[in-house]
Coordinates of N, CA and C in Angstrom, one line a residue:
A1 N -12.0 -2.8 2.7 CA -11.5 -2.8 4.1 C -10.3 -1.9 4.2
Y2 N -10.0 -1.5 5.5 CA -8.9 -0.6 5.7 C -8.0 -1.1 6.8
Q3 N -6.7 -1.0 6.5 CA -5.7 -1.4 7.5 C -4.6 -0.3 7.7
P4 N -4.4 0.0 9.0 CA -3.5 1.1 9.3 C -2.0 0.8 9.1
Q5 N -1.2 1.8 8.9 CA 0.3 1.6 8.8 C 0.9 2.5 9.9
M6 N 1.9 2.0 10.6 CA 2.5 2.8 11.7 C 4.0 3.1 11.4
E7 N 4.4 4.3 11.7 CA 5.8 4.7 11.7 C 6.5 4.0 12.9
L8 N 7.6 3.3 12.6 CA 8.3 2.6 13.6 C 9.0 3.5 14.6
S9 N 9.5 4.7 14.0 CA 10.3 5.6 14.9 C 9.5 6.4 15.9
T10 N 8.2 6.6 15.5 CA 7.4 7.4 16.4 C 6.2 6.7 17.1
G11 N 5.8 5.6 16.4 CA 4.6 4.9 16.9 C 3.3 5.5 16.5
H12 N 3.4 6.5 15.6 CA 2.2 7.1 15.1 C 1.6 6.4 13.9
V13 N 0.3 6.4 13.8 CA -0.3 5.9 12.6 C -0.1 6.9 11.5
A14 N 0.5 6.5 10.4 CA 0.9 7.4 9.3 C 0.2 7.2 8.0
G15 N -0.6 6.1 7.9 CA -1.3 5.9 6.7 C -2.3 4.8 6.8
I16 N -3.0 4.5 5.7 CA -4.0 3.5 5.6 C -3.8 2.8 4.3
E17 N -4.0 1.5 4.2 CA -4.2 0.8 2.9 C -5.6 0.4 2.7
A18 N -6.2 0.7 1.6 CA -7.5 0.2 1.2 C -7.4 -1.1 0.6
L19 N -8.1 -2.1 1.1 CA -8.0 -3.5 0.6 C -9.4 -4.0 0.2
L20 N -9.4 -4.8 -0.9 CA -10.6 -5.2 -1.4 C -11.0 -6.6 -0.9
R21 N -12.3 -6.7 -0.4 CA -12.8 -8.0 0.1 C -14.2 -8.2 -0.6
W22 N -14.5 -9.4 -0.9 CA -15.8 -9.7 -1.6 C -16.7 -10.4 -0.5
R23 N -17.7 -9.7 -0.1 CA -18.7 -10.3 0.8 C -19.8 -11.0 0.0
H24 N -19.7 -12.3 -0.2 CA -20.7 -13.0 -1.0 C -21.8 -13.5 -0.1
P25 N -23.1 -13.5 -0.6 CA -24.2 -13.9 0.2 C -24.2 -15.4 0.6
D26 N -23.6 -16.2 -0.2 CA -23.5 -17.6 0.1 C -22.1 -18.1 0.6
L27 N -21.1 -17.6 0.0 CA -19.7 -18.0 0.2 C -19.1 -17.3 1.4
G28 N -19.7 -16.2 1.8 CA -19.1 -15.4 2.9 C -18.0 -14.5 2.3
I29 N -16.9 -14.2 3.1 CA -15.9 -13.4 2.6 C -14.9 -14.1 1.7
V30 N -14.9 -13.8 0.4 CA -14.0 -14.4 -0.6 C -12.7 -13.7 -0.6
P31 N -11.6 -14.3 -0.4 CA -10.3 -13.6 -0.4 C -9.9 -13.1 -1.8
P32 N -9.2 -12.0 -1.8 CA -8.8 -11.4 -3.1 C -8.1 -12.3 -4.1
D33 N -7.2 -13.2 -3.5 CA -6.5 -14.1 -4.5 C -7.4 -15.1 -5.2
S34 N -8.7 -15.2 -4.7 CA -9.6 -16.1 -5.4 C -10.4 -15.4 -6.5
F35 N -10.5 -14.1 -6.5 CA -11.2 -13.4 -7.5 C -10.5 -12.3 -8.3
I36 N -9.4 -11.8 -7.8 CA -8.6 -10.8 -8.5 C -8.0 -11.3 -9.8
P37 N -7.4 -12.5 -9.8 CA -6.9 -13.0 -11.1 C -7.9 -13.2 -12.2
I38 N -9.2 -13.5 -11.8 CA -10.3 -13.6 -12.8 C -10.7 -12.2 -13.3
A39 N -10.7 -11.3 -12.3 CA -11.0 -9.9 -12.7 C -9.9 -9.4 -13.7
E40 N -8.7 -9.7 -13.4 CA -7.6 -9.3 -14.3 C -7.8 -9.9 -15.7
E41 N -8.1 -11.2 -15.8 CA -8.2 -11.9 -17.1 C -9.4 -11.3 -17.9
T42 N -10.5 -11.0 -17.2 CA -11.7 -10.6 -17.9 C -11.7 -9.1 -18.2
G43 N -10.8 -8.4 -17.6 CA -10.8 -6.9 -17.8 C -11.7 -6.2 -16.8
L44 N -12.4 -6.9 -16.0 CA -13.3 -6.3 -14.9 C -12.5 -5.5 -13.9
I45 N -11.2 -5.9 -13.8 CA -10.3 -5.2 -12.8 C -10.2 -3.7 -13.1
V46 N -10.4 -3.2 -14.3 CA -10.3 -1.8 -14.6 C -11.5 -1.0 -14.0
P47 N -12.8 -1.4 -14.2 CA -13.8 -0.6 -13.5 C -13.8 -0.9 -12.0
L48 N -13.4 -2.1 -11.6 CA -13.4 -2.5 -10.2 C -12.3 -1.6 -9.5
G49 N -11.1 -1.5 -10.2 CA -10.0 -0.7 -9.6 C -10.4 0.7 -9.5
E50 N -11.1 1.3 -10.5 CA -11.5 2.7 -10.4 C -12.5 2.9 -9.3
W51 N -13.4 1.9 -9.1 CA -14.4 2.0 -8.0 C -13.7 2.0 -6.6
V52 N -12.7 1.1 -6.5 CA -11.9 1.1 -5.2 C -11.2 2.4 -5.0
L53 N -10.6 2.9 -6.0 CA -9.8 4.2 -5.9 C -10.8 5.3 -5.4
A54 N -11.9 5.4 -6.1 CA -12.9 6.5 -5.8 C -13.5 6.3 -4.4
T55 N -13.8 5.1 -4.1 CA -14.4 4.8 -2.8 C -13.4 5.2 -1.7
A56 N -12.1 4.8 -1.8 CA -11.1 5.0 -0.8 C -10.8 6.5 -0.7
C57 N -10.7 7.2 -1.8 CA -10.5 8.7 -1.8 C -11.7 9.4 -1.1
R58 N -12.9 9.0 -1.4 CA -14.1 9.6 -0.8 C -14.1 9.3 0.7
Q59 N -13.7 8.1 1.1 CA -13.7 7.8 2.5 C -12.7 8.6 3.3
A60 N -11.5 8.7 2.7 CA -10.4 9.5 3.3 C -10.9 11.0 3.6
V61 N -11.6 11.5 2.6 CA -12.1 12.9 2.8 C -13.2 12.9 3.9
A62 N -14.0 11.9 3.9 CA -15.1 11.8 4.9 C -14.4 11.8 6.3
W63 N -13.4 11.0 6.5 CA -12.7 11.0 7.8 C -12.1 12.3 8.2
Q64 N -11.5 13.0 7.2 CA -11.0 14.4 7.5 C -12.1 15.3 7.9
Q65 N -13.3 15.2 7.3 CA -14.4 16.1 7.6 C -15.0 15.8 9.0
E66 N -14.7 14.6 9.5 CA -15.2 14.2 10.8 C -14.2 14.7 11.9
G67 N -13.1 15.3 11.4 CA -12.1 15.9 12.3 C -10.9 15.0 12.6
H68 N -10.8 13.9 11.9 CA -9.6 13.0 12.1 C -8.4 13.6 11.4
P69 N -7.2 13.3 11.8 CA -6.0 13.8 11.2 C -5.9 13.3 9.7
Q70 N -5.2 14.1 8.9 CA -5.0 13.7 7.5 C -4.0 12.6 7.4
L71 N -4.5 11.5 6.9 CA -3.6 10.3 6.7 C -3.5 9.9 5.2
R72 N -2.3 9.5 4.8 CA -2.2 9.1 3.4 C -2.9 7.8 3.2
I73 N -3.6 7.6 2.1 CA -4.3 6.4 1.9 C -3.7 5.7 0.6
A74 N -3.4 4.4 0.8 CA -2.7 3.7 -0.3 C -3.7 2.8 -1.0
V75 N -3.7 2.8 -2.3 CA -4.6 2.0 -3.1 C -3.8 1.2 -4.1
N76 N -4.1 -0.1 -4.3 CA -3.4 -0.9 -5.3 C -3.9 -0.6 -6.7
V77 N -2.9 -0.5 -7.6 CA -3.2 -0.3 -9.1 C -2.8 -1.6 -9.8
S78 N -3.7 -2.3 -10.4 CA -3.4 -3.6 -11.1 C -2.5 -3.3 -12.3
A79 N -1.9 -4.4 -12.8 CA -1.1 -4.3 -14.0 C -1.9 -3.9 -15.2
R80 N -3.2 -4.3 -15.3 CA -4.0 -4.0 -16.4 C -4.4 -2.5 -16.3
Q81 N -4.7 -2.0 -15.1 CA -5.0 -0.6 -15.0 C -3.8 0.3 -15.4
F82 N -2.6 -0.2 -14.9 CA -1.4 0.6 -15.2 C -1.1 0.7 -16.7
R83 N -1.5 -0.3 -17.5 CA -1.3 -0.2 -18.9 C -2.3 0.7 -19.6
Q84 N -3.3 1.2 -19.0 CA -4.2 2.1 -19.6 C -3.5 3.4 -20.0
K85 N -3.8 3.9 -21.3 CA -3.2 5.1 -21.8 C -3.7 6.3 -21.0
N86 N -4.9 6.3 -20.5 CA -5.5 7.5 -19.9 C -5.5 7.3 -18.4
L87 N -4.6 6.5 -17.8 CA -4.6 6.3 -16.3 C -4.5 7.6 -15.6
G88 N -3.5 8.5 -16.0 CA -3.3 9.7 -15.3 C -4.6 10.6 -15.3
L89 N -5.2 10.7 -16.4 CA -6.5 11.5 -16.5 C -7.6 10.9 -15.6
R90 N -7.7 9.6 -15.6 CA -8.7 9.0 -14.7 C -8.5 9.2 -13.2
I91 N -7.2 9.2 -12.8 CA -6.9 9.4 -11.4 C -7.1 10.9 -11.1
E92 N -6.7 11.8 -12.0 CA -7.0 13.3 -11.8 C -8.5 13.5 -11.6
T93 N -9.3 12.9 -12.5 CA -10.7 13.0 -12.4 C -11.3 12.6 -11.0
I94 N -10.8 11.4 -10.6 CA -11.3 10.9 -9.3 C -10.8 11.8 -8.1
L95 N -9.6 12.4 -8.2 CA -9.2 13.3 -7.1 C -10.0 14.6 -7.1
A96 N -10.3 15.1 -8.3 CA -11.1 16.3 -8.5 C -12.6 16.0 -8.0
D97 N -13.1 14.9 -8.3 CA -14.5 14.5 -7.9 C -14.6 14.3 -6.4
T98 N -13.6 13.7 -5.8 CA -13.7 13.4 -4.4 C -13.2 14.5 -3.5
G99 N -12.3 15.4 -4.0 CA -11.7 16.5 -3.3 C -10.5 16.1 -2.4
L100 N -9.9 14.9 -2.7 CA -8.8 14.5 -1.9 C -7.5 15.2 -2.4
D101 N -6.7 15.7 -1.5 CA -5.4 16.3 -1.9 C -4.5 15.2 -2.5
P102 N -3.9 15.4 -3.6 CA -3.1 14.3 -4.2 C -1.9 13.9 -3.3
V103 N -1.4 14.7 -2.5 CA -0.3 14.3 -1.6 C -0.8 13.3 -0.6
L104 N -2.1 13.1 -0.4 CA -2.6 12.1 0.5 C -3.0 10.8 -0.1
L105 N -2.7 10.7 -1.4 CA -2.9 9.4 -2.1 C -1.6 8.7 -2.5
E106 N -1.6 7.4 -2.1 CA -0.4 6.6 -2.5 C -0.9 5.5 -3.5
L107 N -0.2 5.3 -4.6 CA -0.6 4.3 -5.5 C 0.5 3.2 -5.4
E108 N 0.0 2.0 -5.2 CA 0.9 0.8 -5.0 C 0.9 0.0 -6.3
L109 N 2.0 -0.2 -6.8 CA 2.2 -1.0 -8.1 C 3.1 -2.2 -7.8
T110 N 2.8 -3.3 -8.5 CA 3.7 -4.5 -8.4 C 4.9 -4.4 -9.2
E111 N 5.9 -5.1 -8.9 CA 7.2 -5.1 -9.7 C 6.9 -5.6 -11.1
S112 N 6.1 -6.6 -11.2 CA 5.8 -7.2 -12.6 C 5.1 -6.1 -13.4
A113 N 4.2 -5.3 -12.9 CA 3.5 -4.3 -13.6 C 4.4 -3.2 -14.2
V114 N 5.4 -2.8 -13.4 CA 6.3 -1.7 -13.9 C 7.4 -2.3 -14.8
M115 N 7.7 -3.6 -14.6 CA 8.8 -4.2 -15.4 C 8.4 -4.8 -16.7
E116 N 7.1 -4.8 -16.9 CA 6.6 -5.4 -18.2 C 7.0 -4.6 -19.4
N117 N 7.0 -3.2 -19.2 CA 7.5 -2.3 -20.3 C 8.2 -1.2 -19.6
P118 N 9.4 -1.3 -19.1 CA 10.0 -0.3 -18.3 C 10.1 1.1 -18.8
E119 N 10.3 1.2 -20.1 CA 10.4 2.6 -20.7 C 9.1 3.3 -20.6
E120 N 8.0 2.6 -21.0 CA 6.7 3.2 -20.9 C 6.3 3.4 -19.4
A121 N 6.7 2.5 -18.6 CA 6.4 2.6 -17.2 C 7.0 3.9 -16.6
I122 N 8.2 4.2 -17.0 CA 8.8 5.5 -16.5 C 8.0 6.7 -16.9
L123 N 7.5 6.7 -18.1 CA 6.7 7.9 -18.6 C 5.4 8.0 -17.8
T124 N 4.8 6.8 -17.5 CA 3.5 6.9 -16.8 C 3.8 7.3 -15.3
L125 N 4.8 6.7 -14.7 CA 5.2 7.1 -13.3 C 5.5 8.6 -13.2
R126 N 6.2 9.1 -14.2 CA 6.6 10.5 -14.1 C 5.3 11.4 -14.2
Q127 N 4.4 11.0 -15.0 CA 3.1 11.7 -15.2 C 2.3 11.7 -13.8
L128 N 2.3 10.5 -13.2 CA 1.6 10.4 -11.9 C 2.3 11.2 -10.8
K129 N 3.7 11.2 -10.9 CA 4.5 11.9 -9.9 C 4.2 13.4 -10.0
K130 N 4.0 13.9 -11.2 CA 3.8 15.3 -11.4 C 2.5 15.8 -10.7
M131 N 1.6 14.8 -10.6 CA 0.3 15.1 -9.9 C 0.4 15.3 -8.4
G132 N 1.6 14.8 -7.9 CA 1.8 15.0 -6.4 C 1.5 13.8 -5.6
V133 N 1.1 12.6 -6.3 CA 0.8 11.4 -5.5 C 2.1 10.7 -5.1
T134 N 2.0 9.9 -4.1 CA 3.1 9.0 -3.6 C 3.1 7.7 -4.4
L135 N 4.2 7.2 -4.8 CA 4.3 6.0 -5.6 C 5.1 4.9 -4.8
S136 N 4.6 3.7 -4.8 CA 5.3 2.6 -4.1 C 5.3 1.3 -4.9
I137 N 6.3 0.5 -4.7 CA 6.4 -0.8 -5.3 C 6.0 -1.8 -4.3
D138 N 4.9 -2.5 -4.5 CA 4.3 -3.5 -3.6 C 5.0 -4.9 -3.8
D139 N 5.0 -5.7 -2.7 CA 5.5 -7.0 -2.8 C 6.9 -7.1 -3.3
F140 N 7.8 -6.1 -2.9 CA 9.1 -6.0 -3.5 C 9.9 -7.3 -3.1
G141 N 10.6 -7.8 -4.1 CA 11.5 -8.9 -3.9 C 10.9 -10.2 -4.5
T142 N 9.6 -10.2 -4.9 CA 9.0 -11.4 -5.4 C 8.9 -11.4 -6.9
G143 N 9.1 -10.3 -7.5 CA 9.0 -10.2 -9.0 C 10.4 -10.1 -9.6
Y144 N 10.4 -9.8 -10.9 CA 11.6 -9.7 -11.6 C 12.0 -8.2 -11.7
S145 N 13.0 -7.8 -10.9 CA 13.4 -6.4 -10.9 C 14.8 -6.2 -11.5
S146 N 14.9 -5.2 -12.4 CA 16.1 -4.8 -12.9 C 16.5 -3.6 -12.2
L147 N 17.6 -3.6 -11.4 CA 18.0 -2.5 -10.6 C 18.4 -1.3 -11.5
S148 N 18.8 -1.6 -12.8 CA 19.2 -0.5 -13.7 C 18.0 0.3 -14.1
H149 N 16.8 -0.4 -14.1 CA 15.5 0.3 -14.4 C 15.0 0.9 -13.1
L150 N 15.1 0.2 -12.0 CA 14.5 0.7 -10.8 C 15.0 2.1 -10.4
K151 N 16.3 2.3 -10.7 CA 16.9 3.6 -10.3 C 16.3 4.8 -11.1
H152 N 15.6 4.5 -12.2 CA 15.0 5.5 -13.0 C 13.5 5.8 -12.7
F153 N 13.0 4.8 -11.9 CA 11.5 5.0 -11.6 C 11.4 6.1 -10.5
P154 N 10.5 7.0 -10.7 CA 10.3 8.1 -9.7 C 9.4 7.6 -8.5
I155 N 9.9 6.6 -7.8 CA 9.1 6.0 -6.7 C 9.5 6.6 -5.4
D156 N 8.7 6.4 -4.4 CA 8.9 6.9 -3.0 C 9.1 5.8 -2.0
R157 N 8.5 4.7 -2.2 CA 8.5 3.6 -1.2 C 8.7 2.2 -1.8
L158 N 9.3 1.3 -1.0 CA 9.3 -0.1 -1.3 C 8.6 -0.8 -0.2
K159 N 7.8 -1.8 -0.5 CA 7.1 -2.6 0.5 C 7.7 -4.0 0.5
I160 N 8.3 -4.4 1.6 CA 8.9 -5.8 1.7 C 7.7 -6.8 1.7
D161 N 7.7 -7.7 0.9 CA 6.7 -8.7 0.8 C 6.6 -9.5 2.1
R162 N 5.3 -9.9 2.4 CA 5.1 -10.6 3.7 C 5.8 -12.0 3.7
S163 N 6.1 -12.5 2.5 CA 6.7 -13.9 2.5 C 8.1 -13.8 3.1
F164 N 8.8 -12.6 3.0 CA 10.1 -12.5 3.7 C 10.0 -12.1 5.1
V165 N 8.8 -11.5 5.5 CA 8.6 -11.0 6.9 C 8.2 -12.2 7.8
K166 N 7.4 -13.1 7.2 CA 6.8 -14.2 8.0 C 7.8 -14.9 8.9
H167 N 9.0 -15.3 8.3 CA 9.9 -16.1 9.1 C 11.2 -15.3 9.3
V168 N 11.1 -14.0 9.3 CA 12.3 -13.2 9.3 C 13.2 -13.4 10.6
T169 N 12.6 -13.8 11.7 CA 13.3 -14.0 12.9 C 13.8 -15.5 13.1
R170 N 13.4 -16.3 12.1 CA 13.8 -17.8 12.2 C 14.6 -18.2 11.0
D171 N 14.5 -17.5 9.9 CA 15.1 -18.0 8.6 C 16.2 -16.9 8.3
Q172 N 17.5 -17.3 8.3 CA 18.5 -16.4 8.0 C 18.5 -15.8 6.6
N173 N 18.0 -16.6 5.7 CA 17.9 -16.1 4.3 C 16.9 -15.0 4.2
D174 N 15.7 -15.2 4.8 CA 14.7 -14.1 4.8 C 15.2 -12.9 5.5
A175 N 15.9 -13.1 6.6 CA 16.5 -11.9 7.4 C 17.4 -11.2 6.5
T176 N 18.3 -11.9 5.8 CA 19.3 -11.2 4.9 C 18.6 -10.5 3.8
I177 N 17.5 -11.1 3.2 CA 16.8 -10.4 2.1 C 16.1 -9.1 2.6
A178 N 15.5 -9.2 3.8 CA 14.8 -8.0 4.4 C 15.8 -6.9 4.6
E179 N 16.9 -7.3 5.2 CA 18.0 -6.3 5.5 C 18.5 -5.7 4.2
A180 N 18.7 -6.5 3.2 CA 19.2 -6.0 1.9 C 18.2 -5.0 1.3
I181 N 16.9 -5.3 1.3 CA 15.8 -4.4 0.8 C 15.8 -3.1 1.5
I182 N 15.9 -3.1 2.9 CA 15.9 -1.9 3.6 C 17.2 -1.1 3.3
A183 N 18.3 -1.7 3.2 CA 19.6 -1.0 2.8 C 19.5 -0.4 1.4
L184 N 19.0 -1.2 0.5 CA 18.8 -0.7 -0.9 C 17.9 0.5 -1.0
A185 N 16.8 0.4 -0.3 CA 15.8 1.5 -0.3 C 16.4 2.8 0.3
H186 N 17.0 2.6 1.4 CA 17.5 3.8 2.1 C 18.7 4.5 1.3
S187 N 19.5 3.6 0.6 CA 20.5 4.2 -0.2 C 20.0 4.9 -1.4
M188 N 18.8 4.6 -1.8 CA 18.1 5.3 -2.9 C 17.1 6.4 -2.5
K189 N 17.2 6.7 -1.1 CA 16.4 7.7 -0.5 C 14.9 7.4 -0.6
L190 N 14.6 6.1 -0.5 CA 13.2 5.6 -0.4 C 12.9 5.2 1.0
T191 N 11.6 5.2 1.3 CA 11.2 4.7 2.6 C 10.7 3.2 2.4
V192 N 10.7 2.5 3.5 CA 10.4 1.0 3.4 C 9.2 0.7 4.4
V193 N 8.3 -0.1 3.8 CA 7.2 -0.6 4.6 C 7.3 -2.2 4.7
A194 N 7.2 -2.7 5.9 CA 7.2 -4.1 6.1 C 5.8 -4.6 6.3
E195 N 5.3 -5.5 5.4 CA 4.0 -6.0 5.4 C 3.9 -7.3 6.2
G196 N 2.7 -7.6 6.8 CA 2.5 -8.9 7.4 C 3.2 -9.0 8.8
I197 N 3.3 -7.9 9.5 CA 3.9 -8.0 10.9 C 2.8 -8.5 11.8
E198 N 3.1 -9.7 12.4 CA 2.0 -10.4 13.2 C 2.4 -10.5 14.6
H199 N 3.7 -10.4 15.0 CA 4.1 -10.5 16.4 C 5.2 -9.6 16.7
G200 N 5.5 -9.4 18.0 CA 6.5 -8.5 18.5 C 7.9 -8.7 18.0
E201 N 8.2 -10.0 17.8 CA 9.6 -10.3 17.4 C 9.9 -9.7 16.0
Q202 N 8.9 -9.9 15.1 CA 9.1 -9.3 13.8 C 9.2 -7.8 13.8
L203 N 8.3 -7.2 14.7 CA 8.4 -5.7 14.9 C 9.7 -5.3 15.4
E204 N 10.2 -6.0 16.3 CA 11.5 -5.6 16.9 C 12.6 -5.7 15.9
F205 N 12.6 -6.8 15.1 CA 13.6 -7.0 14.0 C 13.6 -5.8 13.1
M206 N 12.4 -5.4 12.6 CA 12.3 -4.3 11.6 C 12.7 -3.0 12.2
S207 N 12.3 -2.8 13.5 CA 12.7 -1.6 14.2 C 14.2 -1.4 14.3
Q208 N 14.9 -2.5 14.7 CA 16.3 -2.5 14.9 C 17.0 -2.2 13.6
R209 N 16.4 -2.6 12.4 CA 17.1 -2.4 11.1 C 16.6 -1.2 10.5
R210 N 15.9 -0.3 11.2 CA 15.5 1.0 10.7 C 14.5 1.0 9.6
C211 N 13.7 -0.1 9.6 CA 12.6 -0.1 8.6 C 11.7 1.1 9.0
D212 N 11.1 1.8 8.1 CA 10.4 3.0 8.4 C 9.0 2.8 8.9
T213 N 8.2 1.9 8.3 CA 6.8 1.7 8.5 C 6.4 0.2 8.6
M214 N 5.5 -0.1 9.4 CA 5.0 -1.5 9.5 C 3.5 -1.5 9.3
Q215 N 3.0 -2.7 8.8 CA 1.6 -2.9 8.6 C 1.3 -4.4 8.8
G216 N 0.3 -4.7 9.5 CA 0.0 -6.1 9.8 C -1.0 -6.3 10.9
Y217 N -1.3 -7.6 11.2 CA -2.3 -8.0 12.2 C -1.8 -7.6 13.6
Y218 N -0.5 -7.4 13.8 CA 0.0 -7.0 15.1 C -0.6 -5.7 15.5
L219 N -0.8 -4.8 14.5 CA -1.4 -3.5 14.8 C -2.9 -3.5 14.6
S220 N -3.3 -4.1 13.5 CA -4.8 -4.2 13.3 C -5.0 -5.1 12.1
R221 N -6.1 -5.8 12.1 CA -6.6 -6.5 10.9 C -7.3 -5.5 10.0
P222 N -7.4 -5.8 8.7 CA -8.3 -4.9 7.9 C -9.7 -4.9 8.4
V223 N -10.2 -3.7 8.5 CA -11.6 -3.5 9.1 C -12.4 -2.7 8.2
T224 N -13.7 -2.6 8.5 CA -14.6 -1.8 7.7 C -14.4 -0.3 7.9
A225 N -15.0 0.5 7.1 CA -14.8 2.0 7.2 C -15.3 2.4 8.5
D226 N -16.5 1.9 9.0 CA -17.0 2.4 10.3 C -16.1 2.0 11.4
E227 N -15.6 0.7 11.3 CA -14.7 0.3 12.4 C -13.4 1.1 12.4
F228 N -12.9 1.4 11.2 CA -11.7 2.2 11.1 C -11.9 3.7 11.7
G229 N -13.1 4.2 11.4 CA -13.5 5.5 12.0 C -13.4 5.4 13.5
E230 N -13.9 4.3 14.1 CA -13.8 4.2 15.6 C -12.4 4.0 16.0
F231 N -11.6 3.3 15.2 CA -10.1 3.2 15.5 C -9.5 4.6 15.6
L232 N -9.8 5.4 14.6 CA -9.2 6.8 14.5 C -9.7 7.6 15.7
K233 N -10.9 7.4 16.1 CA -11.5 8.2 17.2 C -10.8 7.8 18.5
K234 N -10.6 6.5 18.8 CA -9.9 6.1 20.0 C -8.4 6.5 19.9
L235 N -7.8 6.5 18.8 CA -6.4 6.9 18.6 C -6.3 8.4 19.0
G236 N -7.3 9.2 18.5 CA -7.3 10.6 18.8 C -7.4 10.9 20.3
E237 N -8.2 10.1 21.0 CA -8.4 10.2 22.4 C -7.1 9.9 23.2
V238 N -6.5 8.8 22.7 CA -5.2 8.4 23.4 C -4.1 9.4 23.2
E239 N -4.0 10.0 21.9 CA -3.0 11.0 21.7 C -3.3 12.3 22.4
G240 N -4.6 12.6 22.5 CA -5.0 13.8 23.2 C -4.7 13.7 24.7
K241 N -4.8 12.5 25.3 CA -4.5 12.4 26.7 C -2.9 12.5 26.9
G242 N -2.2 12.0 25.8 CA -0.8 12.1 25.9 C -0.2 13.5 25.9
H243 N -1.0 14.5 25.3 CA -0.6 15.8 25.2 C -1.0 16.7 26.4
T244 N -1.8 16.1 27.3 CA -2.3 16.9 28.5 C -1.5 16.6 29.7

């Protein structure tokens, strides 16, 4: 499934996140938190993650070929995938096979994945960065972060976890944490994405605090590739009318 990301300063759709959903014939749609941990434990997350990456890259190229604007597509990399010695080579191969420009790929990593072995993580991140891809830390604030290590990671973006965004207009502690993450990111020349924006008050809060990008049900639920293609088509029509 695909969910758009919007730049708060311009209102333009700036990117897409590829999300995994399991459509089971009997159980219906199984949420990722029900099957991803099992995939991690069994090692199935590695081929599954590669399939997601290749599918997302191929779909991004297909949208370009249909005439839609080039949008960066974000894909999650699991902790187990990140530990692979040949991760860089595998990603290079997928980019070559699908024809996606590396600058249009964003890899999302969790705090726990990069903090497991910070010295090795820095080497892997530098290798990925040399390829030209964008790197972001997902669910920031929920894991164990050492700021002394964070400053050495060649990352581009921090994503504020939805648990802090949910009550950001009602809980002063959540508001303080969100403000601190935005300030920290900007001081380190990183951009910030707020996940889980579901209503206008949350959007207003993030906009006032100069958060760069938002993502959530307020803009769009995760939708299928065909539905997202229609979303892009309508978006193009709206923006086209705006320029006439």
